[in-house]
Short mmCIF file of N, CA and C in Angstrom, two decimals:
data_model
loop_
_atom_site.label_atom_id
_atom_site.label_comp_id
_atom_site.label_asym_id
_atom_site.label_seq_id
_atom_site.Cartn_x
_atom_site.Cartn_y
_atom_site.Cartn_z
N VAL P 76 15.33 11.19 -1.53
CA VAL P 76 14.00 10.85 -2.57
C VAL P 76 14.60 10.98 -3.89
N LYS P 77 14.23 9.93 -4.60
CA LYS P 77 15.23 9.59 -6.38
C LYS P 77 14.19 9.66 -7.21
N LEU P 78 14.47 10.26 -8.38
CA LEU P 78 12.72 10.37 -9.55
C LEU P 78 13.36 9.57 -10.15
N LEU P 79 13.61 8.47 -10.75
CA LEU P 79 13.47 7.51 -11.16
C LEU P 79 12.92 7.14 -12.76
N GLY P 80 11.85 7.89 -13.05
CA GLY P 80 11.53 8.07 -14.16
C GLY P 80 10.26 6.53 -14.59
N PRO P 81 10.18 6.81 -16.09
CA PRO P 81 9.28 5.24 -16.46
C PRO P 81 10.89 3.82 -15.86
N ILE P 82 9.67 2.77 -15.03
CA ILE P 82 10.37 1.63 -14.64
C ILE P 82 9.65 0.54 -15.87
N SER P 83 10.29 -0.51 -16.20
CA SER P 83 9.14 -1.81 -16.53
C SER P 83 8.97 -2.74 -15.60
N HIS P 84 7.22 -3.02 -15.27
CA HIS P 84 7.34 -3.56 -14.61
C HIS P 84 7.52 -4.70 -13.86
N SER P 85 8.41 -5.63 -14.62
CA SER P 85 9.26 -6.45 -14.04
C SER P 85 10.16 -5.92 -13.35
N ASP P 86 10.83 -4.80 -13.80
CA ASP P 86 11.55 -3.80 -12.75
C ASP P 86 11.51 -3.46 -11.11
N VAL P 87 9.54 -3.19 -10.66
CA VAL P 87 8.87 -2.62 -9.79
C VAL P 87 9.58 -3.20 -8.49
N PRO P 88 9.60 -4.25 -8.72
CA PRO P 88 9.52 -5.15 -7.41
C PRO P 88 10.96 -4.53 -6.89
N LYS P 89 12.80 -4.72 -7.77
CA LYS P 89 13.59 -4.68 -7.65
C LYS P 89 13.89 -3.01 -6.88
N VAL P 90 13.06 -1.94 -7.37
CA VAL P 90 13.47 -0.74 -6.91
C VAL P 90 12.18 -0.30 -6.01
N LEU P 91 11.30 -1.02 -5.84
CA LEU P 91 10.83 -1.35 -4.96
C LEU P 91 11.34 -1.91 -3.14
N VAL P 92 12.20 -2.70 -3.02
CA VAL P 92 12.18 -3.30 -2.31
C VAL P 92 13.68 -2.25 -1.65
N LYS P 93 14.38 -1.22 -2.84
CA LYS P 93 15.50 -0.53 -2.06
C LYS P 93 15.12 0.95 -0.70
N GLY P 94 13.27 0.71 -1.40
CA GLY P 94 13.14 2.04 -0.33
C GLY P 94 12.66 1.57 1.42
N HIS P 95 11.81 2.59 1.68
CA HIS P 95 11.42 2.07 3.12
C HIS P 95 10.07 2.91 2.69
N ILE P 96 9.71 4.26 1.88
CA ILE P 96 8.67 4.46 2.73
C ILE P 96 7.87 4.43 1.04
N PHE P 97 6.48 4.37 0.65
CA PHE P 97 5.92 4.78 -0.62
C PHE P 97 4.52 5.40 0.14
N LEU P 98 4.83 6.95 -1.03
CA LEU P 98 3.87 8.03 -1.10
C LEU P 98 2.72 7.66 -2.28
N ASN P 99 1.62 6.96 -1.80
CA ASN P 99 0.38 7.60 -2.34
C ASN P 99 -0.63 9.15 -2.27
N THR P 100 -0.92 9.76 -3.59
CA THR P 100 -1.29 10.92 -2.97
C THR P 100 -2.44 10.99 -4.09
N SER P 101 -2.92 9.62 -4.57
CA SER P 101 -4.13 10.08 -5.21
C SER P 101 -5.27 10.34 -4.22
N LEU P 102 -6.35 11.66 -5.66
CA LEU P 102 -7.18 12.03 -5.16
C LEU P 102 -8.39 11.26 -5.62
N THR P 103 -8.47 10.00 -6.12
CA THR P 103 -9.55 9.55 -6.10
C THR P 103 -9.49 7.69 -6.89
N GLU P 104 -9.41 7.23 -6.31
CA GLU P 104 -9.25 5.60 -6.03
C GLU P 104 -9.75 4.42 -5.76
N ALA P 105 -9.83 3.38 -6.70
CA ALA P 105 -11.06 2.62 -6.15
C ALA P 105 -10.09 1.33 -5.22
N PHE P 106 -9.17 0.10 -5.91
CA PHE P 106 -8.56 -0.04 -5.54
C PHE P 106 -6.70 -0.66 -5.53
N CYS P 107 -6.11 0.42 -4.82
CA CYS P 107 -5.32 0.77 -5.44
C CYS P 107 -3.64 0.01 -5.56
N MET P 108 -4.32 -0.82 -6.18
CA MET P 108 -2.62 -1.75 -6.30
C MET P 108 -1.47 -1.93 -5.67
N ALA P 109 -0.33 -0.39 -6.82
CA ALA P 109 0.47 0.00 -5.82
C ALA P 109 0.84 -0.31 -4.56
N VAL P 110 -0.22 0.12 -3.00
CA VAL P 110 0.04 0.21 -1.90
C VAL P 110 -0.35 -1.02 -1.81
N VAL P 111 -0.95 -2.89 -2.35
CA VAL P 111 -0.32 -3.71 -1.92
C VAL P 111 1.41 -4.62 -2.84
N GLU P 112 1.12 -3.63 -3.59
CA GLU P 112 3.07 -4.26 -4.25
C GLU P 112 4.34 -3.61 -3.14
N ALA P 113 3.78 -2.07 -3.00
CA ALA P 113 4.80 -1.57 -1.83
C ALA P 113 4.51 -2.60 -0.69
N ALA P 114 3.30 -2.89 0.15
CA ALA P 114 4.20 -2.96 1.40
C ALA P 114 4.43 -4.53 1.66
N ALA P 115 4.25 -5.47 0.05
CA ALA P 115 4.44 -6.43 -0.10
C ALA P 115 5.85 -6.63 -0.32
N CYS P 116 6.85 -5.42 -0.64
CA CYS P 116 8.61 -5.13 -0.71
C CYS P 116 8.85 -4.62 0.30
N GLY P 117 7.70 -4.62 1.65
CA GLY P 117 8.00 -4.30 2.83
C GLY P 117 8.05 -2.91 3.14
N LEU P 118 7.44 -2.37 2.50
CA LEU P 118 7.87 -0.63 2.05
C LEU P 118 6.60 -0.05 3.24
N LEU P 119 6.40 1.07 4.18
CA LEU P 119 5.61 1.49 4.73
C LEU P 119 5.12 2.59 3.64
N VAL P 120 3.31 2.15 3.72
CA VAL P 120 3.16 2.53 2.43
C VAL P 120 2.21 4.80 3.41
N VAL P 121 2.20 5.66 2.88
CA VAL P 121 1.59 6.82 3.58
C VAL P 121 0.58 7.00 1.86
N SER P 122 -0.67 7.56 1.82
CA SER P 122 -1.55 7.40 1.22
C SER P 122 -2.30 8.34 1.81
N THR P 123 -3.01 8.52 0.64
CA THR P 123 -4.84 9.86 0.69
C THR P 123 -5.40 8.98 1.09
N ASN P 124 -6.61 9.20 2.30
CA ASN P 124 -7.46 8.89 2.44
C ASN P 124 -8.77 8.57 1.30
N VAL P 125 -8.65 7.99 0.10
CA VAL P 125 -9.35 8.31 0.03
C VAL P 125 -10.19 6.67 -0.72
N GLY P 126 -11.37 7.16 -1.33
CA GLY P 126 -11.72 5.82 -2.19
C GLY P 126 -11.56 4.48 -0.96
N GLY P 127 -11.60 3.92 -1.86
CA GLY P 127 -11.20 2.52 -1.25
C GLY P 127 -9.91 1.69 -0.40
N VAL P 128 -9.20 2.65 -0.47
CA VAL P 128 -7.34 2.51 0.14
C VAL P 128 -7.53 2.30 1.65
N PRO P 129 -9.03 2.35 2.10
CA PRO P 129 -8.25 2.63 4.01
C PRO P 129 -8.72 0.69 4.16
N GLU P 130 -9.41 0.44 3.33
CA GLU P 130 -9.96 -1.01 3.35
C GLU P 130 -8.69 -2.32 2.59
N VAL P 131 -7.92 -1.87 1.64
CA VAL P 131 -6.51 -2.21 0.50
C VAL P 131 -5.69 -2.89 2.56
N LEU P 132 -5.16 -1.96 3.01
CA LEU P 132 -3.99 -2.92 3.72
C LEU P 132 -4.52 -2.35 5.52
N PRO P 133 -3.93 -3.51 6.55
CA PRO P 133 -4.40 -3.17 7.61
C PRO P 133 -3.80 -2.08 8.45
N PRO P 134 -4.57 -1.08 9.43
CA PRO P 134 -3.52 -0.03 10.21
C PRO P 134 -2.17 -0.12 10.16
N HIS P 135 -1.74 -1.16 10.77
CA HIS P 135 -0.17 -1.19 10.85
C HIS P 135 0.49 -1.26 9.99
N MET P 136 0.71 -1.43 8.59
CA MET P 136 1.39 -1.33 6.93
C MET P 136 0.94 -0.11 6.39
N ILE P 137 0.11 1.37 7.50
CA ILE P 137 -0.20 2.18 5.79
C ILE P 137 -0.60 3.37 6.95
N ILE P 138 -0.24 5.04 7.01
CA ILE P 138 -0.61 5.44 7.17
C ILE P 138 -1.80 6.58 6.60
N LEU P 139 -2.63 6.58 6.88
CA LEU P 139 -3.24 7.29 5.93
C LEU P 139 -3.50 8.87 6.24
N SER P 140 -3.72 10.06 5.15
CA SER P 140 -3.76 11.17 5.68
C SER P 140 -4.95 11.91 4.71
N PRO P 141 -5.70 12.86 4.89
CA PRO P 141 -6.45 13.57 4.11
C PRO P 141 -5.90 14.26 2.73
N PRO P 142 -6.27 14.21 1.96
CA PRO P 142 -5.72 14.55 0.67
C PRO P 142 -5.59 16.31 1.03
N SER P 143 -4.55 17.04 1.92
CA SER P 143 -3.68 18.11 1.90
C SER P 143 -2.37 17.73 2.04
N PRO P 144 -1.56 18.70 1.40
CA PRO P 144 -0.31 19.42 1.69
C PRO P 144 0.46 18.40 2.51
N SER P 145 0.10 19.92 4.06
CA SER P 145 0.39 19.88 5.01
C SER P 145 -0.38 18.80 6.10
N GLN P 146 -1.39 18.21 5.57
CA GLN P 146 -1.28 16.74 6.24
C GLN P 146 -0.59 15.91 6.01
N LEU P 147 -0.23 15.82 4.58
CA LEU P 147 0.40 14.80 4.16
C LEU P 147 2.26 14.82 4.53
N ILE P 148 2.54 16.02 4.72
CA ILE P 148 3.87 15.99 4.73
C ILE P 148 3.73 15.68 6.68
N ASP P 149 2.71 16.33 7.35
CA ASP P 149 2.91 15.46 9.16
C ASP P 149 2.97 13.85 8.79
N ALA P 150 2.19 12.49 7.79
CA ALA P 150 1.88 11.41 7.66
C ALA P 150 3.17 11.51 7.63
N VAL P 151 3.61 11.57 6.25
CA VAL P 151 5.52 11.02 5.99
C VAL P 151 6.58 11.47 7.49
N GLY P 152 5.86 12.55 7.78
CA GLY P 152 6.78 12.09 9.19
C GLY P 152 7.10 11.45 10.45
N GLU P 153 5.09 11.24 10.40
CA GLU P 153 4.96 10.16 11.24
C GLU P 153 5.39 8.85 11.05
N ALA P 154 5.62 8.54 9.40
CA ALA P 154 6.16 7.12 8.94
C ALA P 154 7.56 7.23 9.15
N LEU P 155 8.58 7.91 9.60
CA LEU P 155 9.91 8.54 8.46
C LEU P 155 10.49 7.56 10.99
N GLU P 156 9.49 8.51 11.54
CA GLU P 156 9.70 8.12 13.06
C GLU P 156 9.22 6.16 13.11
N LYS P 157 7.92 5.70 12.83
CA LYS P 157 8.13 4.37 12.36
C LYS P 157 8.65 3.31 11.70
N VAL P 158 9.17 4.26 10.82
CA VAL P 158 9.87 2.96 9.53
C VAL P 158 11.17 1.72 9.92
N GLY P 159 11.72 2.75 10.44
CA GLY P 159 13.06 2.22 11.27
C GLY P 159 12.46 0.40 12.67
N GLY P 160 11.37 0.86 12.96
CA GLY P 160 11.09 -0.58 13.81
C GLY P 160 10.22 -1.18 13.03
N MET P 161 9.86 -1.63 11.73
CA MET P 161 9.40 -2.58 10.52
C MET P 161 9.95 -3.38 10.51
N ASP P 162 9.83 -4.66 10.19
CA ASP P 162 10.52 -5.92 9.56
C ASP P 162 9.49 -6.25 8.73
N GLY P 163 10.31 -5.80 7.28
CA GLY P 163 9.35 -5.93 6.57
C GLY P 163 9.55 -7.45 5.30
N HIS P 164 10.43 -8.52 5.70
CA HIS P 164 10.12 -9.90 5.45
C HIS P 164 8.63 -10.18 6.20
N ARG P 165 8.29 -9.84 7.58
CA ARG P 165 7.11 -10.28 8.11
C ARG P 165 5.60 -10.03 6.96
N GLN P 166 5.94 -8.02 6.78
CA GLN P 166 5.47 -7.99 6.02
C GLN P 166 4.74 -8.14 4.71
N HIS P 167 5.68 -8.95 3.90
CA HIS P 167 5.29 -9.84 2.93
C HIS P 167 4.91 -10.93 3.14
N GLU P 168 5.06 -11.88 4.29
CA GLU P 168 4.50 -12.92 4.28
C GLU P 168 3.32 -12.79 4.77
N GLU P 169 2.66 -11.16 5.59
CA GLU P 169 1.46 -11.22 5.47
C GLU P 169 0.35 -10.52 4.26
N VAL P 170 1.03 -10.01 3.53
CA VAL P 170 0.38 -9.47 2.61
C VAL P 170 0.18 -10.54 1.21
N LYS P 171 1.59 -11.61 1.52
CA LYS P 171 1.32 -12.76 0.22
C LYS P 171 -0.23 -13.56 0.92
N ARG P 172 -0.38 -14.11 2.06
CA ARG P 172 -1.46 -14.47 2.72
C ARG P 172 -3.41 -13.92 1.85
#
């Protein structure tokens, strides 16, 4: 885990493509553009199951968790097992459509 601090909007894609998992821990959310951007960069998304988040991405691109620390830890563990078999380029093309 690397905490980068503020990143300019133009640099976000360059930073995201270096990762494997995107963790979103929002307690309320309508439409989370950040999870779409992360998926478009080929990351597996782990997110709290709140608001409109479950409708944003297909199930194979996101692991949803209730908003509790222990369940988020389990979801991240599931993502770590799954992330090695993902094809980021194919996922980018799917999100792009």
